[in-house]
CSV table of C-alpha atoms and ligand atoms in Angstrom, one decimal:
chain,number,residue,atom,x,y,z
W,353,MET,CA,6.6,116.0,-43.1
W,354,TYR,CA,8.6,118.8,-44.7
W,355,PHE,CA,7.0,122.2,-44.6
W,356,ASP,CA,7.3,124.9,-47.2
W,357,GLY,CA,7.8,128.6,-46.2
W,358,THR,CA,4.1,129.3,-46.2
W,359,GLN,CA,3.4,126.4,-43.8
W,360,LEU,CA,6.3,127.5,-41.6
W,361,LYS,CA,4.9,131.0,-41.4
W,362,LYS,CA,1.7,129.5,-40.1
W,363,VAL,CA,3.7,127.5,-37.5
W,364,PHE,CA,5.2,130.7,-36.1
W,365,LEU,CA,2.0,132.7,-36.2
W,366,ASN,CA,0.3,129.9,-34.3
W,367,ALA,CA,3.1,129.8,-31.8
W,368,LYS,CA,3.0,133.5,-31.3
W,369,SER,CA,-0.7,133.7,-30.7
W,370,LYS,CA,-0.7,130.7,-28.3
W,371,ARG,CA,2.6,131.7,-26.7
W,372,PHE,CA,4.7,128.6,-27.1
W,373,GLY,CA,8.1,128.3,-28.6
W,374,ILE,CA,9.5,126.4,-31.6
W,375,ILE,CA,12.8,124.6,-31.0
W,376,ALA,CA,15.3,125.3,-33.8
W,377,SER,CA,17.9,122.6,-33.7
W,378,ASN,CA,21.3,122.8,-35.5
W,379,VAL,CA,22.1,119.8,-37.6
W,380,VAL,CA,25.1,118.4,-39.6
W,381,PHE,CA,24.6,114.6,-39.8
W,382,ASP,CA,21.8,112.2,-40.7
W,383,SER,CA,22.0,110.7,-37.2
W,384,THR,CA,21.1,114.1,-35.6
W,385,ILE,CA,18.4,114.7,-38.2
W,386,ARG,CA,16.8,111.2,-37.6
W,387,GLY,CA,16.9,111.8,-33.8
W,388,LEU,CA,15.2,115.2,-34.1
W,389,LEU,CA,12.6,114.2,-36.7
W,390,GLN,CA,11.5,111.2,-34.5
W,391,GLY,CA,11.5,113.3,-31.3
W,392,TYR,CA,9.4,116.1,-32.9
W,393,ASN,CA,7.0,113.6,-34.5
W,394,ASN,CA,6.5,111.5,-31.3
W,395,ASN,CA,5.4,114.6,-29.6
W,396,HIS,CA,3.2,116.1,-32.3
W,397,SER,CA,5.5,119.1,-32.3
W,398,ASP,CA,6.6,121.1,-35.3
W,399,GLY,CA,10.2,122.1,-35.4
W,400,LEU,CA,12.9,123.8,-37.4
W,401,LEU,CA,16.3,122.3,-38.3
W,402,GLN,CA,19.1,124.7,-38.9
W,403,ILE,CA,22.4,124.7,-40.9
W,404,SER,CA,25.3,126.9,-40.4
W,405,SER,CA,27.9,127.6,-43.2
W,406,GLY,CA,30.3,125.5,-41.1
W,407,ALA,CA,27.9,122.6,-41.0
W,408,CYS,CA,27.5,122.7,-44.8
W,409,LYS,CA,31.3,122.8,-45.3
W,410,TYR,CA,31.6,119.7,-43.1
W,411,ALA,CA,28.8,117.9,-44.9
W,412,ALA,CA,30.4,118.4,-48.3
W,413,GLY,CA,33.7,116.8,-47.2
W,414,ASN,CA,37.2,117.9,-48.3
W,415,SER,CA,35.8,120.2,-51.0
W,416,LYS,CA,34.1,122.3,-48.3
W,417,ASP,CA,31.6,123.3,-51.0
W,418,ILE,CA,28.8,124.9,-49.0
W,419,ILE,CA,26.2,124.5,-51.7
W,420,ILE,CA,26.9,120.8,-52.0
W,421,GLY,CA,26.7,120.5,-48.2
W,422,ALA,CA,23.4,122.4,-48.1
W,423,GLU,CA,22.1,120.1,-50.9
W,424,VAL,CA,23.1,117.0,-48.9
W,425,ILE,CA,21.5,118.1,-45.7
W,426,SER,CA,18.4,119.4,-47.3
W,427,SER,CA,17.9,116.2,-49.3
W,428,ILE,CA,18.3,114.0,-46.1
W,429,ILE,CA,15.7,116.1,-44.3
W,430,LYS,CA,13.2,116.1,-47.2
W,431,ILE,CA,13.5,112.4,-47.7
W,432,LEU,CA,13.5,111.3,-44.0
W,433,SER,CA,10.6,113.6,-43.1
W,434,LYS,CA,8.3,111.9,-45.5
W,435,GLN,CA,7.9,109.1,-42.9
W,436,PHE,CA,6.4,111.4,-40.3
W,437,ASN,CA,2.9,112.7,-40.4
W,438,ASN,CA,2.2,114.0,-36.9
W,439,SER,CA,4.4,117.1,-37.3
W,440,GLY,CA,6.4,119.1,-39.8
W,441,VAL,CA,9.8,120.7,-40.0
W,442,GLY,CA,11.4,123.4,-42.1
W,443,LEU,CA,15.1,124.0,-42.8
W,444,HIS,CA,16.7,127.3,-41.8
W,445,ILE,CA,20.1,128.9,-42.5
W,446,ASP,CA,21.6,130.1,-39.2
W,447,HIS,CA,23.7,133.2,-38.9
W,448,ALA,CA,24.5,134.0,-42.6
W,449,THR,CA,26.6,137.2,-42.5
W,450,PRO,CA,26.5,139.6,-45.5
W,451,ASN,CA,29.5,137.9,-47.2
W,452,TYR,CA,27.2,134.8,-47.5
W,453,PHE,CA,24.6,136.6,-49.6
W,454,ASP,CA,25.3,134.5,-52.7
W,455,PHE,CA,25.0,131.3,-50.6
W,456,ILE,CA,21.6,132.4,-49.3
W,457,LYS,CA,20.5,133.3,-52.9
W,458,GLU,CA,21.5,129.9,-54.3
W,459,CYS,CA,19.8,128.0,-51.4
W,460,VAL,CA,16.6,130.0,-51.8
W,461,GLU,CA,16.5,129.7,-55.6
W,462,LYS,CA,17.2,125.9,-55.4
W,463,GLU,CA,14.4,125.6,-52.8
W,464,LEU,CA,16.9,124.0,-50.3
W,465,VAL,CA,15.5,126.0,-47.3
W,466,THR,CA,12.3,127.4,-45.9
W,467,SER,CA,13.8,130.3,-44.0
W,468,VAL,CA,17.1,132.1,-43.6
W,469,MET,CA,18.8,134.3,-41.1
W,470,ILE,CA,20.7,137.3,-42.4
W,471,ASP,CA,23.0,138.5,-39.7
W,472,ALA,CA,24.2,142.0,-40.6
W,473,SER,CA,24.2,143.0,-36.9
W,474,LYS,CA,27.8,143.9,-37.0
W,475,GLU,CA,27.0,146.7,-39.5
W,476,LYS,CA,25.7,150.1,-38.6
W,477,PHE,CA,21.9,150.1,-38.2
W,478,GLU,CA,21.2,151.7,-41.6
W,479,GLU,CA,23.4,149.2,-43.4
W,480,ASN,CA,21.9,146.3,-41.4
W,481,VAL,CA,18.5,147.5,-42.6
W,482,ARG,CA,19.6,147.9,-46.2
W,483,ILE,CA,21.2,144.4,-46.4
W,484,THR,CA,18.3,142.7,-44.5
W,485,LYS,CA,15.8,144.4,-46.8
W,486,GLU,CA,17.6,143.0,-49.8
W,487,VAL,CA,17.4,139.5,-48.4
W,488,VAL,CA,13.7,140.0,-47.5
W,489,SER,CA,12.9,141.0,-51.1
W,490,LEU,CA,14.7,138.0,-52.5
W,491,CYS,CA,13.1,135.6,-50.1
W,492,LYS,CA,9.5,137.0,-50.4
W,493,ARG,CA,9.6,136.0,-54.1
W,494,HIS,CA,10.1,132.4,-53.0
W,495,SER,CA,7.9,132.4,-49.9
W,496,VAL,CA,11.0,131.9,-47.7
W,497,LEU,CA,10.9,133.5,-44.2
W,498,VAL,CA,13.6,135.8,-43.0
W,499,GLU,CA,15.2,136.3,-39.6
W,500,GLY,CA,17.3,139.4,-38.9
W,501,GLU,CA,19.4,140.4,-35.9
W,502,ILE,CA,19.9,143.7,-34.0
W,503,GLY,CA,21.6,144.6,-30.9
W,504,TYR,CA,25.0,143.1,-31.4
W,505,ILE,CA,28.1,144.9,-30.3
W,506,LYS,CA,29.2,147.0,-33.2
W,507,GLY,CA,32.7,145.6,-34.0
W,508,THR,CA,33.9,143.0,-31.6
W,509,GLU,CA,37.4,144.5,-31.7
W,510,ASP,CA,36.1,147.6,-30.0
W,511,GLU,CA,37.7,147.4,-26.6
W,512,ILE,CA,35.5,149.8,-24.8
W,513,VAL,CA,31.8,148.9,-25.1
W,514,SER,CA,29.2,150.1,-22.7
W,515,GLU,CA,27.1,147.3,-21.2
W,516,THR,CA,23.9,148.8,-22.5
W,517,GLU,CA,25.2,148.4,-26.0
W,518,LEU,CA,24.9,144.6,-25.6
W,519,TYR,CA,21.1,144.8,-25.5
W,520,THR,CA,18.6,145.4,-28.2
W,521,SER,CA,16.8,148.7,-27.8
W,522,PRO,CA,13.1,148.4,-28.2
W,523,GLU,CA,13.0,151.6,-30.3
W,524,GLU,CA,15.6,150.2,-32.6
W,525,ALA,CA,13.8,146.9,-32.8
W,526,LEU,CA,10.6,148.7,-33.8
W,527,ALA,CA,12.4,150.7,-36.5
W,528,PHE,CA,14.1,147.6,-37.8
W,529,VAL,CA,10.9,145.5,-38.1
W,530,ILE,CA,9.0,148.3,-39.8
W,531,GLN,CA,11.8,149.1,-42.3
W,532,THR,CA,12.8,145.6,-43.2
W,533,GLY,CA,9.6,143.5,-43.0
W,534,VAL,CA,11.4,140.5,-41.4
W,535,ASP,CA,9.3,137.6,-40.2
W,536,LEU,CA,11.5,137.0,-37.2
W,537,PHE,CA,14.3,138.8,-35.4
W,538,ALA,CA,17.0,137.9,-32.9
W,539,ALA,CA,17.1,140.2,-29.9
W,540,SER,CA,20.1,140.5,-27.7
W,541,VAL,CA,18.9,140.2,-24.2
W,542,GLY,CA,22.1,138.9,-22.5
W,543,THR,CA,22.3,135.4,-23.9
W,544,ASN,CA,23.7,136.0,-27.3
W,545,HIS,CA,26.8,133.9,-27.9
W,546,GLY,CA,29.9,135.8,-28.8
W,547,VAL,CA,28.5,139.0,-27.3
W,548,THR,CA,28.8,137.7,-23.7
W,549,LYS,CA,32.2,136.1,-24.3
W,550,GLY,CA,34.4,136.7,-21.2
W,551,GLU,CA,31.9,139.1,-19.6
W,552,LYS,CA,29.2,138.5,-17.1
W,553,VAL,CA,26.0,139.9,-18.7
W,554,GLU,CA,22.7,140.0,-16.9
W,555,LEU,CA,19.8,138.1,-18.6
W,556,ARG,CA,17.1,140.7,-19.4
W,557,LEU,CA,14.0,138.6,-20.1
W,558,ASP,CA,12.0,141.8,-19.2
W,559,LEU,CA,13.5,143.4,-22.3
W,560,ILE,CA,11.8,140.8,-24.5
W,561,LYS,CA,8.4,141.9,-23.1
W,562,GLU,CA,9.2,145.6,-23.5
W,563,ILE,CA,10.2,145.0,-27.2
W,564,ASP,CA,7.1,142.7,-27.8
W,565,ASP,CA,4.7,145.3,-26.3
W,566,LEU,CA,6.1,148.1,-28.3
W,567,LEU,CA,5.8,146.1,-31.6
W,568,ILE,CA,2.2,145.1,-30.7
W,569,ASP,CA,1.3,148.7,-29.8
W,570,ASN,CA,2.5,149.7,-33.2
W,571,GLY,CA,0.7,147.0,-35.1
W,572,VAL,CA,3.8,145.1,-36.2
W,573,GLU,CA,3.9,142.0,-33.9
W,574,THR,CA,6.8,139.9,-34.9
W,575,GLY,CA,8.4,136.6,-33.7
W,576,ILE,CA,11.4,137.2,-31.4
W,577,VAL,CA,14.2,134.7,-31.5
W,578,LEU,CA,16.4,133.7,-28.6
W,579,HIS,CA,20.0,132.7,-29.5
W,580,GLY,CA,22.6,131.1,-27.2
W,581,ALA,CA,19.8,129.5,-25.2
W,582,SER,CA,21.5,126.2,-24.3
W,583,GLY,CA,22.5,127.4,-20.9
W,584,LEU,CA,19.1,128.7,-19.8
W,585,THR,CA,16.9,126.9,-17.3
W,586,ALA,CA,13.5,125.6,-18.2
W,587,LYS,CA,11.9,128.4,-16.2
W,588,GLN,CA,13.9,131.1,-18.0
W,589,GLN,CA,13.0,129.7,-21.4
W,590,GLN,CA,9.3,129.7,-20.4
W,591,ILE,CA,9.4,133.3,-19.3
W,592,ALA,CA,11.1,134.3,-22.5
W,593,ILE,CA,8.3,132.5,-24.5
W,594,ARG,CA,5.6,134.2,-22.4
W,595,ASN,CA,7.3,137.5,-23.1
W,596,GLY,CA,7.3,137.1,-26.9
W,597,VAL,CA,9.9,134.6,-28.0
W,598,VAL,CA,8.7,132.1,-30.7
W,599,LYS,CA,12.0,130.5,-31.7
W,600,ILE,CA,14.6,129.1,-29.4
W,601,ASN,CA,17.9,128.0,-30.9
W,602,LYS,CA,19.6,124.9,-29.7
W,603,ASP,CA,23.0,123.6,-30.7
W,604,THR,CA,25.4,123.1,-27.8
W,605,ASP,CA,22.8,121.0,-25.8
W,606,TYR,CA,22.7,118.3,-28.5
W,607,GLN,CA,26.4,118.3,-29.0
W,608,TYR,CA,26.9,117.7,-25.3
W,609,TYR,CA,24.3,114.9,-24.9
W,610,MET,CA,25.6,113.2,-28.1
W,611,ALA,CA,29.2,113.2,-26.9
W,612,LYS,CA,28.1,112.0,-23.4
W,613,ALA,CA,26.0,109.1,-24.8
W,614,VAL,CA,28.9,107.8,-27.0
W,615,GLN,CA,31.4,108.3,-24.1
W,616,GLU,CA,29.2,106.2,-21.8
W,617,TYR,CA,28.8,103.5,-24.4
W,618,TRP,CA,32.6,103.2,-24.9
W,619,GLU,CA,33.3,103.3,-21.2
W,620,LYS,CA,31.2,100.2,-20.9
W,621,GLU,CA,32.2,98.5,-24.1
W,622,LYS,CA,35.9,99.4,-24.3
W,623,ASP,CA,37.0,95.8,-24.5
W,624,ALA,CA,35.2,95.5,-27.9
W,625,VAL,CA,38.1,97.3,-29.5
W,626,VAL,CA,40.9,97.4,-26.8
W,627,CYS,CA,42.5,94.3,-25.5
W,628,PRO,CA,42.0,94.2,-21.6
W,629,LYS,CA,45.2,94.4,-19.6
W,630,ASN,CA,44.7,90.9,-18.0
W,631,VAL,CA,44.2,89.2,-21.4
W,632,HIS,CA,47.1,88.2,-23.7
W,633,TYR,CA,46.8,89.9,-27.1
W,634,ASP,CA,46.9,86.4,-28.9
W,635,ASP,CA,43.8,85.4,-26.9
W,636,TYR,CA,41.9,88.7,-27.7
W,637,THR,CA,39.4,89.1,-30.6
W,638,PRO,CA,37.7,92.5,-31.1
W,639,ASP,CA,34.0,92.3,-31.0
W,640,LYS,CA,32.4,93.3,-34.3
W,641,LYS,CA,28.9,93.1,-32.8
W,642,ARG,CA,29.8,96.0,-30.5
W,643,PHE,CA,32.1,98.2,-32.7
W,644,ASP,CA,29.7,98.2,-35.7
W,645,PRO,CA,29.2,102.0,-36.0
W,646,ARG,CA,25.5,101.5,-36.0
W,647,LYS,CA,25.7,100.2,-32.4
W,648,TRP,CA,27.4,103.3,-31.0
W,649,ILE,CA,26.2,106.1,-33.3
W,650,ILE,CA,22.7,105.1,-32.5
W,651,GLN,CA,23.4,106.1,-28.9
W,652,ALA,CA,24.0,109.7,-30.0
W,653,GLU,CA,20.8,109.6,-32.1
W,654,GLN,CA,18.8,108.4,-29.1
W,655,ALA,CA,20.3,111.1,-27.0
W,656,VAL,CA,19.2,113.8,-29.5
W,657,LYS,CA,15.7,112.3,-29.7
W,658,ASN,CA,15.4,112.4,-25.9
W,659,GLN,CA,16.7,115.9,-25.6
W,660,VAL,CA,14.4,117.4,-28.2
W,661,GLU,CA,11.5,115.5,-26.6
W,662,SER,CA,12.3,117.3,-23.3
W,663,LEU,CA,12.8,120.6,-25.1
W,664,VAL,CA,9.4,120.6,-26.8
W,665,SER,CA,7.7,119.9,-23.5
W,666,ILE,CA,9.4,122.8,-21.9
W,667,SER,CA,8.7,125.2,-24.8
W,668,GLY,CA,5.0,124.1,-25.1
W,669,SER,CA,5.2,123.1,-28.8
W,670,LYS,CA,4.3,119.5,-27.8
W,671,ASN,CA,0.9,118.5,-29.2
W,672,ASN,CA,0.7,121.9,-30.9
W,673,SER,CA,1.6,121.0,-34.5
W,674,ILE,CA,-0.4,122.9,-37.1
W,675,ILE,CA,-1.2,119.4,-38.5
W,676,ASN,CA,-4.5,118.2,-37.2
W,677,ASN,CA,-4.8,121.4,-35.1
F,1781,ZN,ZN1,22.9,132.4,-32.8
């Protein structure tokens, strides 16, 4: 089923108290969405689907109208998820930078999403707090959850950045959570995409615990989000969750397994569209039964389903849906 923001809040509180992680999966197409919904539901696991501004532009077609794209994706999710009663999903906007404030506002007011990420991490701390607070106040009125981000390198064009600047400082995290009232925040612990580009950065899973302990000690326990997690081992993800992570973002993983499944199909079924070298073209007929897009796109859909099923087992959200629990 499709959750509203209030139900989604319950999902994250439950995950935090039981120490398991919700897999947040980036989507663009109906095939990905179907694969994910089936995978989450088969495993009685709640989940979150995510859209980026780029995904919305793609979904809209040549107009690249991000609102149209968000409406398309949101509608597909809301309609398809009606079939599934063992689990629920929400829809989240991933990495909306401050220039996308109007996009967030329209999505929230049109009830297209259940949660949003405002990523003002490239701004100075005070400015990040100011912008994030503004989004929190807008979203609270519509019971939509907000994820913020801290700990990013200030200005990627800066050539000289000390390594410690890559990581979220626990004190800053505490101040950010108290001042903004976010429901979730992305901490930079050495995985954040973009930040680690071209550099070898040490994964600091201990830092998650340090941040989590400090927030708990100050009575403001909050869900920590792990970005850029596709490259992590199962063990590393489980330690991150035990240390306080409740939302693990996955995008690249699915892209890879979808491409691999379709490649494997075409390697095997190539002669359905390409005349084999030993056959004369006059004697060759393409095979509609095998090039029907439903035959090969379903391979990608199955791959997504299999992958999310494995991810919810690793993160512990399997059999932990707030439905019937
Ligand atoms: Zn991210």
